[in-house]
């Protein structure tokens, strides 16, 4: 029982990591665009 729970937690954690990576990339792109816009002024 406990072992199964741990496995589930692990897969949930992996999913979260993917989401965080995706969010980080999106935020990074947005920041680049903002910085680029500032350079144009």
GROMACS .gro file of C-alpha atoms in nm:
model
   41
    1UNK     CA    1   0.000   0.000   0.000
    2UNK     CA    2   0.268   0.249   0.107
    3UNK     CA    3   0.484   0.160  -0.192
    4UNK     CA    4   0.202   0.234  -0.436
    5UNK     CA    5   0.145   0.571  -0.271
    6UNK     CA    6   0.511   0.658  -0.315
    7UNK     CA    7   0.499   0.567  -0.683
    8UNK     CA    8   0.196   0.789  -0.733
    9UNK     CA    9   0.369   1.076  -0.557
   10UNK     CA   10   0.671   1.030  -0.778
   11UNK     CA   11   0.469   1.048  -1.100
   12UNK     CA   12   0.280   1.351  -0.970
   13UNK     CA   13   0.613   1.516  -0.893
   14UNK     CA   14   0.738   1.441  -1.244
   15UNK     CA   15   0.424   1.597  -1.392
   16UNK     CA   16   0.472   1.905  -1.175
   17UNK     CA   17   0.832   1.936  -1.290
   18UNK     CA   18   0.719   1.934  -1.654
   19UNK     CA   19   0.463   2.205  -1.579
   20UNK     CA   20   0.720   2.418  -1.398
   21UNK     CA   21   0.966   2.379  -1.685
   22UNK     CA   22   0.701   2.487  -1.931
   23UNK     CA   23   0.601   2.787  -1.720
   24UNK     CA   24   0.965   2.887  -1.677
   25UNK     CA   25   1.018   2.881  -2.054
   26UNK     CA   26   0.705   3.087  -2.117
   27UNK     CA   27   0.798   3.342  -1.850
   28UNK     CA   28   1.150   3.357  -1.987
   29UNK     CA   29   1.019   3.431  -2.337
   30UNK     CA   30   0.789   3.703  -2.202
   31UNK     CA   31   1.079   3.862  -2.014
   32UNK     CA   32   1.293   3.857  -2.328
   33UNK     CA   33   1.018   4.033  -2.521
   34UNK     CA   34   0.981   4.295  -2.247
   35UNK     CA   35   1.356   4.354  -2.235
   36UNK     CA   36   1.365   4.377  -2.614
   37UNK     CA   37   1.085   4.636  -2.612
   38UNK     CA   38   1.285   4.840  -2.360
   39UNK     CA   39   1.589   4.828  -2.588
   40UNK     CA   40   1.391   4.988  -2.869
   41UNK     CA   41   1.319   5.306  -2.675
   0.00000   0.00000   0.00000
